[in-house]
Structure formats: C-alpha cells, structure tokens
C-alpha cells in the first residue's frame, strides 16, 4: 500500500452550493487515507470571472492528478473559465454543480470533463432583507443534512473514489456523467427500510422545490414584500426537509441497519451496518452507483 | 465606497473544525461585499506538517492583507507551522481553533496574532467503526447549527469584520483575544427571549460536553466495544444540541424578533429584527462582542 | 333577517380532491346559518361519464340558486359533462378543481362559470400496491390540514359566500376567477406572524410538489418498484406538509392572534383573533380575497 | 367478474361526524371497484327534520341495493326520519352514528337495520366563539387520522364490504351490530407492534374523552369564559390524539409491517404488509372484525 | 421573622399517588423557608392496615402543628386509620387523595379534616406483566409533569401554605375542601396564554381518562391479553399528557410570561413572570385558589 | 415463601436528589412484595444537622435490617451525621448520593457502609429568581426520566435487592461500592438497540454536564443576570435529556424489546422483553450490575 504513489486531488471552489463546504472532507473523513492528498483553493462566496482568474492558477500549481471544480451554475463566466482551464490542462476533471448545469451537459462532455449535477442542491435565499451570515449557515446545515442522508453525498464521493481507484489501477478514469435527481436518489440511497427511503426522497424532492422558489424570489420577484415571503418559505422547506432526513436516518438507527462506509487507509471503502460490528471490505466497493 | 481599496483576506485551513467549512462564507454571505475579497487554501481533513508545508505558501502568494488560520488544536505541528509563518510575515493574523488551543494562548499572543478559541466546537467521533463521510457530514451539520444559533459564528465574523473595518480606517486592527465559552455565549447571543438564550446556551454546553467524550473515545479508550458507544453517544448529543438550537431560533421567529445582520456592500453590517422590515445600519455595528 | 329567502346551494361532487370532503361544511360550519341550505350529490370516488350522467340530474331537482361542481381535473369527460349542464341551466355556477384545470380556464369562462383552481390540492398516490382506504383517509387528513391552515379553504368559502351575499343583495354574483397558487397563499393567508405565513406557504408549496410526483408515479412510471417509492415519497411530503401547517397555526396560538371567522346566523362572517374575546362583524367581510 | 351485477350503495348523510366526509371513499379508494357504485346525498352540516324530508327522497330515487345513513346522534328527529324511511323500504340498511346512538340500539334493531356506533367519533366544539370553517376542518382532519389509524375506518368499510359480499353471493347480508369502543379497537386494530396498538388505543380513548368535554361545553356550560376553554381543551386533545395516531402508524412503517388492504377490482380486499411486495388476496378477507 | 415559632408539618404517606413523592418539597423548594420544618414518615408503596398501624405513631412523635396524610383511595382501611388518628389528635389535618376519595368527602368533613382530591392523579397500571420499577418511575415522571404544569401542585401547596399562614397569624386555619377537577384547573391554572391553558387542561383531562382505563385494567379485566393492552394504552396517554403539559409551559416561555412563585424565607410567596426580573411579594399571595 | 422473615428496610432521606423521591417505590413497585417492608423518614428539602438530629432517631425506632441514607453531598454535616449513626448501629447500611460524594468514598468504606454515587443525578438550579415549587417538580420529573431510562434506577434497586437476597440467604450482604458514571451506564443499561443505548448515555452525560453548570450558578456566580441564565440553561439541558431518554425507550418499544423486570412476590426479579409475553424468573437476577 505504501509503495503506491499518492494521488493529489485539486479542488477549485468558486461560489457555494450545499455540496461545496464539505467536499474535500467527504473524500477523507478520517484524515488517514494514504492514497490521496487533497488541496483546495476557493474564492469564497464570490465567483466572478476576475475572482476565478486570480485564484485559479494556484490550484494548478499544486499539480493535481485529478481536478474537481464545484460551483453554482457552471455556465456562468467564472465557473466556465475554470472548466476551460481544466479541460485544457489535459488532466482528468470533474464538474460538480447544481440544477442549472443541466443546460450545459453537452458542453461539459465536449470538454472531456465528467460531471455530477445535483438537482437537490438548491440556490440559497440570497436577499439582503433575509440572508445574513447566520441564516446562510443554517441553510447550509439543513441542505447538508438532506444531501448526506439522501445519498447524494455518497454518490459524489463514490464517483470521485471510483476515478481515483481507476488511476491507481493504471487505467484512464471513467469520469462520471451523473445527474443526481429524485430517480437517482430512489435508485441509490442506501436505506434498507423502504419508508426511510421514501422519507429521504421526500426531503430531496423538497430541496428541488425550494430551489425553484428561491430562483423566482431572487431573480424574478422585484418587490421585497413578495420575495421576502418566498425566501422565508424556501428556507422553511429546507428546515422541514432536514427534519425528514433526520427521520429517515433514525429509522435505520432504530433497526440497527444504518450503513456506514468508512474509507480505509488504502482508500478503499469498508462497509458495515450493525453498529457494534466492525466494517469490512466490500467486494466491489466502487460498483454501486451510477448504473 | 468604491474608491476604497479592496482588502484581501487569506484563509488557511488545515484539518477541520465546525467553524471551518463555512468560514469564508460568513464574511460575505451575499457575495456582494465590495470592501473585501477572500481567498482560501486548504489541505482537507489532513493537517500534518508536510501538508501544511506544501500548501501554506500558496496563501502567501495571494498577498493577503489579513491572515486567518483555522484548525483543530493549533498546538499541533502543522497548525503551529502556519502560525509561525503568518507571525513572521508581519501581516495581521488571527488564529481560530478549538478548546485545546487554550493551552497556547500565551504563545499566540507572543506571536502577535489574535485568536478566537471556540470551546463549543467539538472534536468529531473519529473512529473507523463509526465515522464515514455521511456521519461526518451530519456531525458538521449539527455542530454548525449550534454555532450559528448560539452566536459563536456571529462573534467570529464580527471580530474579523472589526479588524477589517480598522484597516479600512487606516488603523492597526485590534486583533481578537477571545475565548468563546459558555459565559461568552450568555453575554453575546443575540436572542431577545431569555428562554431562547437559555436553550442556545444549553446547546452550546452540550457541544462542550460531547467534546470531552469524543476526546476520551478517540484518545483514551482502546476497546472498540467501549469507544463506539462513546462516539455514538457524543453524536447523539450533537443531534440533540442542534434540535435545541433550532428551538431557540424558533422562539425568535414566533415572536418576530429574530435579529438579522446582513453585510452591506460596503462591508458594514445592517441590522433588522422584524422580518418584513428592511435592515438598517446600526450605529456601532462592530461594538457588541468581546467586551 | 328571517324574511330573507333562503338560498339553496347545490353541490355536485364527482371523484375526490382534498377540498371535496368538507366543502359543504365550510359554508355552514356551525349548522345554524339561516340564509342558505346546502344539498350535495356525489358519485363517490368514481367520476366516469356514466356516473355523472346518472347522478347529475338529482342535484338539478333540488333546484339550487347556485351550483358548485368539484372534481379532479375538470377537463375529463365526467366533470366536463357537469360543467356543461350547469352552464346550460342559466344558474350561476362555480367550478372547483385542481391544477390540471388551469388548462381549461378559458373554456370555463366561456361557459359563464366561475372557477377556483387549487394548485396545492394534489392528486393522491393511487397505486394499488400503496393505496388502501386507510392510506387514502390519512392523505386526505394531511392535505386538508394544509389547505385549511394555508388559507385555501378560507378563500374557497369566502368566494362562495361573496356570491351568496351578492345574490342576497339582489345583484348578479361576481363569480370567482381564482387560481389559488403559492402567490395567492402569500397574499391572502390570514396569519399575522410572518414566519407562520412562511411555514404555511412552505406546506402549500410542498403540496404542489407532491402533486407532480404523484402524477408521474400514477401516469408515467410503469414499474412498481419505481412508482411505489414515488407515491410513498409523495405521501411523506404530505405528512411533512401537515406538520408544517400545524406549526404555522401553533405560532398564531402562541401569540393569541389566531384569526377565526365564524359564520353568523345571517351568513355574514364575524371575526376575532384573541381567543377569549367574542367575534364581531367585520366591516367588509367579503372584501379580503381575490384582489 | 364483469358479468356480476353492480350493486348500488346509497348513502344519506345529514349533519356530520368524523366518519362522514370520507365514508364513500373508504368503500372504493382506488375508484376502480367494479362490483359497486356509490351515490351520496347530503344536507351538509344541517340535520333538521325539514332538511331530511326534502333531501331524503333523492337517495331513494337512485334505487340503491344497500342504504347507509350516517349522522350524529341518530335519535334526533332528522336522522330518525331517515332510519324510518330506510326501514320501511325493505332494503337492507346500516346506521352509522356516534356515542349517543348507543341509547337507541334496540330501536335500530327493531327497525331491522344494522348499526355501527363509533364511541371515538366525538362531537365538535360547536361554539361560535371558537368554531369557524378552518377550526372545523382541522378538527375533522385530526379525528379522521385517529379513526383511520386506530382501525375504526377499517371496521366500518369491512362491515359494509361484508354485507356487499353476501349480497353478491346471493345471501341475505348479515348487517353489523357493532359498537366500536376501546375494547373493539384493542381487539381489531391491525397493528402488529403492541406499543403501536397501545398508542392507537390511547388516541381513540382520548377521542372518547374529548367527546364528553365537548358535550359538556356545548350543552351544559352557559358562560362563554368557561365553555371556550372547554372546547379549546377538547380540540387540543384531538390534536394530541392525531399525533399519537401518527406515531402508532410510524412504528409500523419503521418495522415495514404496515398492513394495507386495497380493494381489488372485484371488490374483494387484497392484503400486504411489506411495502415493496404486492398485495395478495387474503383467504378470508371479510372475517376479521366484529367477532 | 426569626422570632416567629417554627411550625412543624407532619406528613404521613402510605401507598403512592402522583402527588406523593414531591409533596414535602413543594412546600419548601429552596430549603430555606424559616417558618416551617417538614417531617415525613412513609410506608412505601404498601398501604395495608398493619403497615399504617406500625408506622403512623412515628409521625405523631414529631408532634406536628399540622398533619397531612396522602394516599390513594383514602377510604381503604390503611388510609382510613390514618385519618381517624389525625382526627382524634385534635390537630388540624388535611387529606390528599385521588378520585375515589370523592365518595368519602362527607366523612372527611365529619372528621374535621380538610381535603384536596385530585381527579387527575391517576392510578398506575399495576399489572405484573407491565409494571416494573422503571415503568413505575416513568409514569410518576409523566404524571408529575401534568400535575405541575396544570396547576394542581400549585393549588396543593397554596392550600397548605394558606393553612400555615393562618396558624402563624394566630387564627384557626381554614382547611381546604377542594376537588381539583378539570373545572378547577381551568379556573386556577396560572397560564396567561389561553391556548397554553387549553393544553394544560387537555393534559389534565387525559390524566382523568387514563385513570378510568387503569381502574378497569387492574380491577375488572381478568385476561392478561386484554389488560396488558389497557395499561399500556393508559401509560401512553400519560406520556402524551406530559408532552402536552410541556407544550403548555413552553408557550409561556416563548412569551416570557411564565409565572414563578418561589417561597421566601418567611414562607410567603413571591411572584414574578419575566425571567430576568426579580420576584416580588404579591399583595395577597394566598388568595388565588379555591374560590 | 411466607415462612421467611420479612426484612425491614429503613430509609432516611435528608435534602433531595433525583433518586430520592421514588427510592422506596423502586424496591416494591407493585406493592405486593412479601419479603420486605419499607419505612422511610425524611426531613424534606432541608438537611441541616439539627434537622437530621431530630428526625434520625425515628428511623432507628423502626429497627430496620438494612439502612439506606440518601441525600445530596453526603459530606455535609447533616448527611454525615446520619452515616455515623448508621455505621455505629452495626447494621448494614448503604449511602446513596450525588457526584460530590466521590470525595468521601474512602470515609464511607471506613465506616463499613456501602455506597452508590450517581454522577448523573445533578444539583437543581436553586436560585430564588428561578426555582419555585413547579420548576422544582419539573426538574425532578425530567431527571427522574433520565435516571430511569439510562439504567441508574435499575442499578440502584438491584444493588439493594442483592443485599436483601444475601440477608435472606443468611449471608452477610456484600454492600455496593458503585459509582454510576457514564461508563457504568454504558456497561449496564438494559437497552438492546445500540443507538438506544447511545441516546440513553447522551441523556446521562447531559445530566452530568448540567450538574456542573448548576454548581457554578449556585455557588460561584454572584450576579443574578449571570446565574439566572445559567440555571435556566441547566434546566433546558434537563428537559432535552429527558426527551433523549424518552427517545431511547421508544426505540425499544418500536422493536418490542423493552426489558421489564418486575419484582415477584418473593422479591426476586422476573424478566421479560416482549410486551405480550409473561415475565419469567431469570436464572441469576442479581448478577448483572456492578461488575
């Protein structure tokens, strides 16, 4: 294991979606994975072209083996610039973005990049009458819970893991072409109780719905007495979705069937479901999603 | 406003605490602040000396006006290295860390750096039988909720804001020397209902308690049949604390007294409490914490 | 008051939406209104043309002054038949239906009928692997709670009341042309706390979302292992929406601001908000909705 | 199957109890049952003799094979009139009513009618200071949940089904003589977990208790400052009972043991308990209640 | 204050009701009241005549100024013995008991004793298949919450306080003749929000209902498969009632109107409602109950 | 069984901890145990030396076979006096106390007494601005729930039972030397689902934490605007802990694995876990704790 070269994952974040804050942590949650190291450069909440142009070179200077660029709406100039640069580098790259990215899937494919589009990773209620640092943090907390429990985060890290494993095996990584929509949640969520899955799907569907409401509130409604109610409504849906996600996971805890898949030191996933039993290597840890 | 130079905030993250993932977003939640830009470089969940040594130079290359380094236990070699480098740079710098950092407060002061030590930002239950990417994400979600509602995040961004405002006023920034413990939460939480404050304090105290349990579980208990129960117990406390935090905030919503403090374009905070009224500039937006 | 002729309201129900089961009760919840009597004829859950043709004549035999026909998708042959018959009768008539009815708004107007289209009154998860009598009852219970708290039921009965008042005043009733969508909920919900309104809107938006999922599950997905998850997911959203609706109403109870508008014996609405104070006549009880 | 004659069920509703609004839907929840059609005539919330006398003939004009009359207190003149008419018709008839009907059980039997008396179907808090259309709807929503989960609705439709099956088999239907009290719930609720059953029983018992309180509040207390608290208290019990009912059902969902009994096209019940398995014909679908 | 003689309260407990375990603590919750001392002798859960006869003399040996005897059903031989002895002593005495005590109110009055009969202090589900030490403790916990929030405990200690104050003023104490039923809760509960009061009343009414069920389960049902469900149902109602009680109190906390009435050192009650304000002496602390 | 002498347990309570109010009931929850009788003498909430000196002789006059003294901080003069007297009596005695008692464990052992020290039995928030009789009762209710579900109460009664069984077997009782801390809860809680155990442990750990906060609030903070928040925070933690305890027990109910251990008439414990099955004698009922 120790003789294998360590792969470097270079993550570039501009702007923020619900998958962004924890992305690098999803790949190495125990901080003891010996097959990869992760380096991230971000421009914070801003994602203008000039921000990207200034910050992007730093991630290249880390000389990563695999690039990930994550942002809202990857079609905007800033994220688009990042995609171009990674595409030009000749290194494998994966774009992670939210629902509007569906419109540029073909472009991304032409760029030779993989993509993971998460339809349940919704725009925040970015209106000054409503959003401050605390409201922002709570929204991220709630969305994060939904994406974690519903399986979206699992699909994200397993797709990246799969690319890494391929590189480690000396193969060209098969980059993901994955839209994580409600059907993908249904087909991939690792919840053994069917009502737990239904609740997780419900949470995810709610996140999709609130995305629509926030888009309307932020880009279409002009009167504050209208859009403030809409963004407030959207964040209430987020809170409700987080509660449903919690419920879904509780069901698995009640039945002691909660699946855990820690990364081993080698990078491969182990798996377990009964809390008091140890995790073991699954035979095909990388084969479960995106079929 | 537009003539003012834009200050650049350079954030270096190594390893992860509950305040890390959203830190840069707390400073510019609406992505339209015109007085600062934020650049972040991180080493993901790892924080070994070699990780820091490789990644740290990049944050200097951004040439920030203000440095922030955030990590667990800032006394460890990796974070310590980052502190030294920032201290040597002659630029103002702030260390953000968790409870073990209390032991090196004097060192940090000698280095001329500010510090914010958050006793309610607990160690995660980092045991392979328990922690996988999803459990990690949920823990961060729960802790984030506690830190947001209890006022810890507010204190963090207001301290950084205060330093920025001073720099904008041509003054030497007074760097924070702040331990955010239960007393600080009591004295600073912006919750008008006293029971809401008591609930937020309760959530924070629970986070302190679970930190102790996780330290014991991760560093002292050697038998898995003992430490797995301890980390599970600790994460249950985290979930319970998040619920209490939600309750605290709900009280303010029920009374329509929820304080919001969005950053204006100029970087100054506006403030509001009734949802359907607009935010206005507070007279002394920077004067409320750390007395 | 007693000299006034009693208006007879004839309600024809075929098939069922969430507004159907309680419709006549909404008009006379205390059973002591002296200005109207209500007669209803229904064909139960079925709404085929033959069912309508058999049952419809009975409602005409009651010789009502005002007709209401309520059904799912009013464009289907059965409900369409009922609309035609009422239109031909020359008596005023109002169509109440769910979201698909938006496609025939122009037709309804041409028929000289009023309409109330409730986008948050969703299709049930009508799949035999999932729906039995009990699941059906619970779905109706949950949706009913959402429609009651969010103001949809209030808008429905106030529109009918308004038509009745006009007839009592010897005027031609102005029949409603009302789509109760999320914006209408926002603009009409009688919830004084803005977060209560946001929660009620959230519940309503969730009902809209689950309607889409059930349509897909019932008409598009062909494999039971796919659609059973979808209908289960949809009913979980319904349950979550009912909880949010309950929360919204609790806020008003916590603040003792819950608006109640009982029908007086004369048929006019009284209004009150503090529980221990008596209801009084509002000056313009009919003027609040559908602006 | 298709050669069998279709039986027509004629339902007459005057006034309202918690079982009334969904009654016909309980018999054919999927709207595809080919052995019966249902026709309903109602007088809304009113149940005076004159209302019944005007409306009742219509249900006879449908020429039903089986009559059901449902109302509060069947001993009152209006409902009594309906019973007499059905008794005189010579067709089989079933009376469904609430607790006060226990006093006229012998009369009903003498009339040759069957009865289902539901002691947990409580009187509403019909005081003008408290009850408006929305409060009425929410009360019905809550009670409906209790009656659905506790098995009362199941017993109701199975009794009617049993009568229909007998008629289809060319036999005289054995009409129900059933008082659904707490003991009947205990002995018939289809909840496999014993604590789920205990919770469902608790919800039902609470509905019985609130019935007593509402009777006192509506008929005995004369001062509004006394009866308003009583009806409010009663409706709080209803809400609490609905929550307990939800909990009971959640237990079955957590264990994936929730019994579902959809009507097949032939009218016979299928049965299933694991969500992802199909329903099958039970050997004796009609044999489970009223022993 | 210090010159006043200290009154000694002698409490005799045999068997247990929900008011028993905390009774002496209710009188001196801060342990610094200087006008009284309390001595208690109990026979534990047993209340047979022989237990009472052995233990009762001890309480007389303390030579109390005021006697309290608390037990289930005060008509049973053991408690009756205690009443007789106290009555014969010539000292003032108060009987506290549960609902069956209503049958011997006249006897108690003849004995010259006061009484407080608490209809919402229910019999426990004392069946060996169900009740163990833990279930017993939880039942007491839940009932205690109901009695505390609904005002029953307040009425109890205020009645005893009133008797003490009278003795301190050199007067004959007016001993209570109080049945704490639902009407008394309504008229005395110190909850300023009317819905909080309604919820507290609901909790109390539920306790009354479960008392009936437990009496049936313990004394009338003979088959374990029947009575186990009944006692389980009764304890679920207790848990539900405790939740409603918690909700009622939360409303007062949300509004910062929670009334607190600590005993001062002198024994007189102070009163406060806003949490952050100090308690003050009410003008007539003893005048609020039992009107 | 009936020939065996009945052992008399003499309990002396001074002051109050969460284990005090129900202690004697834990030993004989069904009131039909034929091997023991229990007599208790208490001084109420007060525990000064003079209170103990006056009341203590009475418990000796009952001539018990086994003494139990329970109080807060057993090192204080009052409780210490009781320990001395029991130690001098030559009869076996057990001290039950809270966390501060750990400091005098050696003293207790020297006195020849057993001890049970319950670290999760916290000091109450005894500040006059906060604590009144009702708040006191609710705190005890919440703590009682935590101690019951987490297994602390079970360990307490089983230790006493074990001593009694030894005496009945003609042996010298092995008196407990037991500190019930978080590790003891982990190792002894009778919860079969591991997440239930984790939740129960979480509740217990929270009780430990709030104990620290109340000590600080009652003995160290001098300003009411500081300590009122602390005691309020501590009682919120208590309420949160009770909810977690309830959750833990619900898990066992959901799985029908809830362990019940009723005392048989002989005093030996029976055991059961499925609700609808009878309890049976365990082979070694006394062998489970304090290993």
Coordinates of C-alpha atoms in Angstrom, one line a residue, chain B residues 55-215:
Chain B
X55 CA 0.1 24.2 0.9
X56 CA 0.9 27.1 3.0
X57 CA 3.0 29.1 0.5
X58 CA 0.0 29.4 -1.8
X59 CA -1.9 31.5 0.6
X60 CA 1.0 33.9 0.9
X61 CA 1.2 34.2 -2.8
X62 CA -2.3 35.7 -2.7
X63 CA -0.6 38.5 -0.7
X64 CA -3.5 39.0 1.8
X65 CA -3.9 42.0 4.0
X66 CA -5.2 39.8 6.8
X67 CA -4.5 36.2 7.5
X68 CA -6.7 33.7 9.2
X69 CA -5.6 30.2 10.1
X70 CA -8.2 27.8 11.3
X71 CA -7.6 24.2 12.5
X72 CA -8.2 21.9 15.3
X73 CA -5.7 22.1 18.2
X74 CA -3.5 24.8 17.0
X75 CA -0.6 23.5 19.1
X76 CA 0.0 20.6 16.8
X77 CA 3.0 20.8 14.4
X78 CA 1.0 21.6 11.2
X79 CA -1.1 24.4 12.6
X80 CA 1.8 25.7 14.6
X81 CA 3.9 25.9 11.4
X82 CA 1.1 28.0 9.9
X83 CA 1.0 30.3 12.9
X84 CA 4.8 30.8 12.8
X85 CA 4.8 31.7 9.1
X86 CA 2.0 34.2 9.5
X87 CA 3.6 35.7 12.5
X88 CA 6.8 36.1 10.6
X89 CA 5.1 37.7 7.7
X90 CA 4.4 40.9 9.7
X91 CA 0.8 40.9 8.5
X92 CA -2.0 40.8 10.9
X93 CA -3.2 37.3 11.6
X94 CA -6.0 35.6 13.5
X95 CA -5.9 32.0 14.8
X96 CA -9.2 30.2 15.1
X97 CA -9.2 26.9 16.9
X98 CA -11.0 24.7 19.4
X99 CA -10.7 24.1 23.1
X100 CA -7.2 22.6 23.3
X101 CA -5.9 25.9 21.9
X102 CA -6.5 27.4 25.3
X103 CA -3.2 25.9 26.4
X104 CA -1.2 28.0 23.9
X105 CA -3.0 31.4 24.2
X106 CA 0.2 32.9 25.6
X107 CA 2.2 31.6 22.7
X108 CA -0.2 33.1 20.2
X109 CA -0.1 36.4 21.9
X110 CA 3.7 36.3 21.8
X111 CA 3.4 35.7 18.1
X112 CA 1.5 38.9 17.8
X113 CA -1.6 37.1 16.5
X114 CA -5.2 37.3 17.5
X115 CA -7.2 34.3 18.5
X116 CA -10.7 33.1 18.7
X117 CA -11.0 29.8 20.7
X118 CA -14.4 28.2 20.5
X119 CA -14.9 25.7 23.3
X120 CA -18.2 24.5 21.8
X121 CA -16.6 23.5 18.6
X122 CA -16.0 19.8 19.5
X123 CA -13.8 17.1 18.1
X124 CA -15.6 14.7 15.9
X125 CA -16.0 11.0 16.8
X126 CA -13.2 9.9 14.6
X127 CA -13.3 6.1 15.0
X128 CA -13.4 4.0 11.9
X129 CA -16.2 1.8 13.2
X130 CA -18.4 4.8 13.4
X131 CA -17.3 7.7 11.2
X132 CA -17.8 7.6 7.5
X133 CA -18.3 10.5 5.1
X134 CA -22.0 10.7 5.9
X135 CA -21.7 10.6 9.6
X136 CA -19.0 13.3 9.3
X137 CA -21.3 15.5 7.2
X138 CA -24.2 15.1 9.7
X139 CA -22.0 15.9 12.6
X140 CA -20.8 19.1 10.9
X141 CA -24.4 19.9 10.0
X142 CA -25.4 19.6 13.7
X143 CA -22.5 21.5 15.1
X144 CA -22.9 24.2 12.5
X145 CA -26.4 24.8 13.7
X146 CA -25.3 25.1 17.3
X147 CA -22.5 27.5 16.5
X148 CA -24.8 29.6 14.2
X149 CA -27.7 30.0 16.6
X150 CA -25.7 30.3 19.8
X151 CA -23.9 33.3 18.4
X152 CA -20.4 31.8 18.0
X153 CA -20.4 32.3 14.3
X154 CA -21.6 35.8 14.8
X155 CA -18.8 36.6 17.2
X156 CA -16.3 35.1 14.7
X157 CA -17.3 37.2 11.8
X158 CA -17.8 40.3 13.8
X159 CA -14.3 40.0 15.2
X160 CA -12.9 39.6 11.7
X161 CA -15.1 42.4 10.4
X162 CA -13.9 44.7 13.2
X163 CA -10.3 44.1 12.1
X164 CA -11.2 44.8 8.5
X165 CA -13.0 48.0 9.4
X166 CA -10.0 49.2 11.4
X167 CA -7.7 48.5 8.4
X168 CA -10.2 50.4 6.2
X169 CA -10.0 53.3 8.6
X170 CA -6.2 53.3 8.4
X171 CA -5.8 51.9 11.9
X172 CA -3.9 49.0 13.2
X173 CA -6.5 46.3 13.7
X174 CA -7.1 45.3 17.3
X175 CA -6.9 41.6 16.9
X176 CA -9.3 39.5 18.9
X177 CA -8.3 37.7 22.1
X178 CA -11.5 35.8 22.6
X179 CA -12.4 32.6 24.2
X180 CA -16.0 31.8 23.2
X181 CA -17.1 29.8 26.2
X182 CA -20.5 29.4 27.8
X183 CA -20.2 32.7 29.5
X184 CA -19.4 34.5 26.2
X185 CA -22.4 32.9 24.6
X186 CA -24.5 34.1 27.5
X187 CA -23.2 37.6 27.2
X188 CA -23.3 37.9 23.4
X189 CA -26.0 35.7 22.0
X190 CA -28.4 38.0 20.1
X191 CA -31.6 36.3 21.3
X192 CA -34.2 38.6 22.8
X193 CA -36.2 36.0 24.6
X194 CA -34.4 34.8 27.7
X195 CA -35.5 31.2 27.3
X196 CA -34.3 31.2 23.7
X197 CA -30.9 32.3 25.1
X198 CA -31.0 29.6 27.7
X199 CA -31.8 27.0 25.1
X200 CA -28.9 28.3 22.9
X201 CA -26.6 28.1 25.9
X202 CA -27.8 24.6 26.6
X203 CA -27.0 23.6 23.1
X204 CA -23.5 25.1 23.4
X205 CA -22.9 23.5 26.7
X206 CA -23.8 20.2 25.2
X207 CA -21.3 20.7 22.5
X208 CA -18.7 21.3 25.1
X209 CA -19.6 18.1 26.9
X210 CA -19.5 16.0 23.8
X211 CA -16.1 17.3 23.0
X212 CA -14.9 15.8 26.2
X213 CA -16.5 12.5 25.4
X214 CA -15.0 12.4 21.9
X215 CA -11.6 13.1 23.2

